[in-house]
Structure formats: C-alpha cells, structure tokens
C-alpha positions as CSV (number, residue, x, y, z in Angstrom):
1,M,59.3,-29.3,27.4
2,N,56.9,-26.3,27.5
3,Y,56.6,-24.2,30.6
4,I,53.1,-22.8,30.7
5,Y,53.0,-20.3,33.5
6,T,50.0,-20.2,35.8
7,I,51.0,-16.6,36.6
8,V,49.4,-14.2,34.3
9,S,50.4,-10.9,32.9
10,I,47.9,-8.3,31.7
11,L,47.8,-6.9,28.2
12,C,45.8,-3.8,27.7
13,I,44.7,-2.8,24.2
14,G,42.7,0.4,24.1
15,N,39.9,0.0,26.5
16,T,39.8,-3.8,26.4
17,V,41.8,-5.9,28.9
18,D,43.0,-9.3,27.9
19,Y,45.3,-11.6,29.9
20,L,48.5,-12.9,28.4
21,Y,50.5,-16.1,29.2
22,V,53.9,-16.6,27.7
23,S,55.7,-20.0,27.7
24,K,59.3,-20.9,27.3
25,Q,58.9,-21.9,23.7
26,S,56.9,-18.7,22.8
27,I,53.5,-20.4,22.9
28,T,51.2,-17.7,23.9
29,L,47.9,-18.1,25.7
30,I,45.6,-15.1,25.5
31,L,42.5,-14.9,27.7
32,K,39.8,-12.9,25.9
33,K,37.7,-11.9,28.9
34,N,37.6,-8.6,30.7
35,I,38.5,-9.8,34.1
36,T,41.0,-9.2,36.9
37,I,42.8,-11.9,38.9
38,S,42.9,-12.1,42.6
39,K,46.0,-14.2,42.9
40,K,48.0,-15.8,40.1
41,I,46.3,-17.3,37.1
42,V,43.5,-17.1,35.0
43,N,39.8,-17.0,34.5
44,L,39.6,-19.1,31.4
45,Y,36.5,-19.0,29.4
46,D,38.0,-18.4,26.1
47,V,41.7,-19.2,25.8
48,T,43.6,-19.1,22.5
49,I,46.9,-20.9,21.9
50,V,49.0,-19.3,19.2
51,N,51.9,-21.3,17.8
52,N,51.4,-21.2,14.1
53,Y,47.9,-22.4,14.7
54,I,44.9,-21.3,16.8
55,K,42.8,-23.4,19.1
56,N,40.1,-22.4,21.6
57,I,40.1,-24.0,25.0
58,D,37.2,-23.6,27.3
59,I,38.8,-24.3,30.6
60,A,36.4,-22.6,33.0
61,E,33.4,-20.3,32.8
62,L,31.8,-18.2,35.5
63,K,28.2,-19.0,35.9
64,P,25.5,-16.3,36.3
65,N,25.9,-14.5,39.7
66,Q,29.1,-16.3,40.4
67,N,32.2,-14.2,40.8
68,T,34.8,-16.6,42.3
69,L,36.2,-19.8,40.7
70,I,38.8,-22.3,41.8
71,I,40.9,-23.7,38.9
72,S,43.5,-26.5,39.4
73,K,46.8,-27.1,37.5
74,K,45.5,-30.5,36.6
75,H,42.4,-29.0,34.9
76,I,44.6,-26.7,32.8
77,L,47.0,-29.5,32.0
78,L,44.3,-31.9,30.9
79,R,42.8,-29.3,28.6
80,L,46.2,-28.4,27.1
81,M,47.0,-32.1,26.5
82,L,43.6,-32.6,24.9
83,Y,44.2,-29.8,22.4
84,D,47.9,-30.4,21.8
85,N,49.6,-33.5,23.1
86,R,52.9,-32.9,21.2
87,Y,54.4,-31.2,24.3
88,N,55.1,-32.3,27.8
89,Y,53.6,-29.4,29.8
90,D,54.9,-28.4,33.2
91,I,52.8,-25.8,34.9
92,L,54.4,-23.6,37.5
93,G,52.7,-22.1,40.5
94,P,50.3,-23.4,43.2
95,D,48.1,-26.5,42.6
96,Y,44.9,-24.5,43.0
97,V,44.2,-20.8,42.3
98,E,41.2,-18.7,43.1
99,V,40.0,-16.4,40.3
100,K,37.7,-13.5,40.9
101,Y,35.9,-11.2,38.5
102,I,36.5,-7.8,39.9
103,S,36.4,-5.3,37.0
104,D,38.5,-4.2,34.1
105,S,42.0,-3.3,35.0
106,N,44.7,-1.1,33.7
107,I,47.4,-2.4,36.1
108,N,49.9,-2.9,33.2
109,K,50.1,0.9,32.9
110,Y,51.7,1.1,36.4
111,T,55.4,1.3,36.9
112,F,56.7,-0.6,39.9
113,L,59.5,1.1,41.6
114,P,62.8,-0.2,43.1
115,G,62.4,-1.6,46.6
116,K,59.1,-3.5,45.8
117,K,59.2,-7.1,47.0
118,V,58.0,-9.8,44.6
119,T,57.9,-13.6,44.7
120,L,60.4,-15.1,42.3
121,Y,59.7,-18.5,40.6
122,Y,62.3,-20.7,38.9
123,K,62.0,-24.3,37.7
124,K,64.7,-26.5,36.2
125,N,65.2,-30.3,36.0
126,G,62.0,-30.9,38.0
127,I,63.0,-28.7,40.9
128,E,60.8,-25.6,41.5
129,I,62.4,-22.8,43.5
130,I,60.2,-20.0,45.0
131,T,61.9,-17.2,46.9
132,T,61.5,-13.5,47.6
133,A,63.3,-10.8,45.6
134,E,63.4,-7.0,45.5
135,L,63.2,-4.9,42.4
136,I,66.4,-2.8,41.9
137,Q,65.1,-1.1,38.8
138,A,61.7,0.3,37.9
139,G,59.6,-1.9,35.5
140,K,56.1,-2.6,34.2
141,I,54.3,-6.0,33.9
142,G,55.7,-7.9,31.0
143,E,59.1,-6.3,31.2
144,M,62.5,-7.9,32.1
145,V,63.7,-6.3,35.4
146,K,66.7,-6.6,37.6
147,L,66.1,-8.1,41.0
148,R,68.1,-8.7,44.2
149,I,67.5,-12.2,45.6
150,G,66.5,-12.0,49.3
151,D,69.1,-10.3,51.5
152,T,72.0,-11.3,49.2
153,S,74.0,-9.1,46.8
154,R,73.1,-11.5,43.9
155,I,71.4,-9.6,41.0
156,I,69.4,-11.5,38.4
157,T,67.1,-10.6,35.5
158,A,63.6,-11.9,35.5
159,L,60.2,-11.3,33.8
160,L,57.7,-9.3,35.9
161,I,54.5,-11.1,35.3
162,D,52.2,-9.3,37.7
163,E,52.4,-6.8,40.5
164,N,53.6,-9.5,43.0
165,N,55.4,-12.1,40.9
166,A,58.4,-12.5,38.6
167,I,59.8,-15.6,36.9
168,I,63.3,-16.5,35.6
169,E,63.1,-17.7,32.0
C-alpha cells in the first residue's frame, strides 16, 4: 500500500519553488507551480509522479483572478487511481484542504528550533493517529527530527514536512 501524504514539503531550487510529496514506497509527487500553501496540501495544476516512469496529473487549476481552491482527498485519490491503479492509495490528512496562492516561498531555508510544537501524523493498519509533539532538536523541512510526544518523555523520530506538521514513516 502506498501512503501519499497530503502534507506537502517545499523544495527550493535556485529561485524557483516547487512542492514535494514523498510516499512510503519512494514515489515522489512534484508540484511544478510557484505557489505557497495555506494549510496542508497542494495546489495541483501540474503534478508529476516519478517511479521509474513519469505521468502528468492535472488535479486542479486556479482560474484567472482566483486565489483560493478547495481540494478533496477523494479528488486526489481518483486522479491517482486513473493514472496508476496498481497501488491501493491511502491519503493521510483532512478530507478537504484549502489552497491559496500567496507568493513564492523560501520557507525550506528556515531552521525550526527545539520547543516548536507540531502536529504529528501516524497511520497503520487503517488507524490514523494525530497528536501534538515538540521538537527537541533543530531541523529543516524535509529532515528527520527528534520529537517529544505531548507531555510524555517518549522520544520519536519523524519527518518534518512543513512548518507545523511531521509524520512518522
């Protein structure tokens, strides 16, 4: 089963800003649009799946003078199944997300310091767990960081996927 995360990380190459998804089986979705996210996901006009092949998926497009878009997990799932039905996709995160075009972003250059609170996502055997965790080491988006779960002394390692979210892989 592939876990396609609806939480997006930002990949900055030079002056262009792309958005990067990473799945459990190393399938990578790259959003080739200079946009910023308001919550957790994607403004998907041109998405590429890379897994020894390349496909374009036009999930959503902002219309002229439109700067907000609502995208559902079901919409993403249907498009993924349309282009590659070999996998049983399980998309993490909320059922609907709002995407806003704001401007280009360099957020991946920031280092988030210990003490920052993030939402931690974990899914296994059909059960999705969402809780709060605290960074106990500095890290950037896309890096594995150590987190303390809630008010406990339990330390885990998770992937920091944006400034407010991490996921256990």
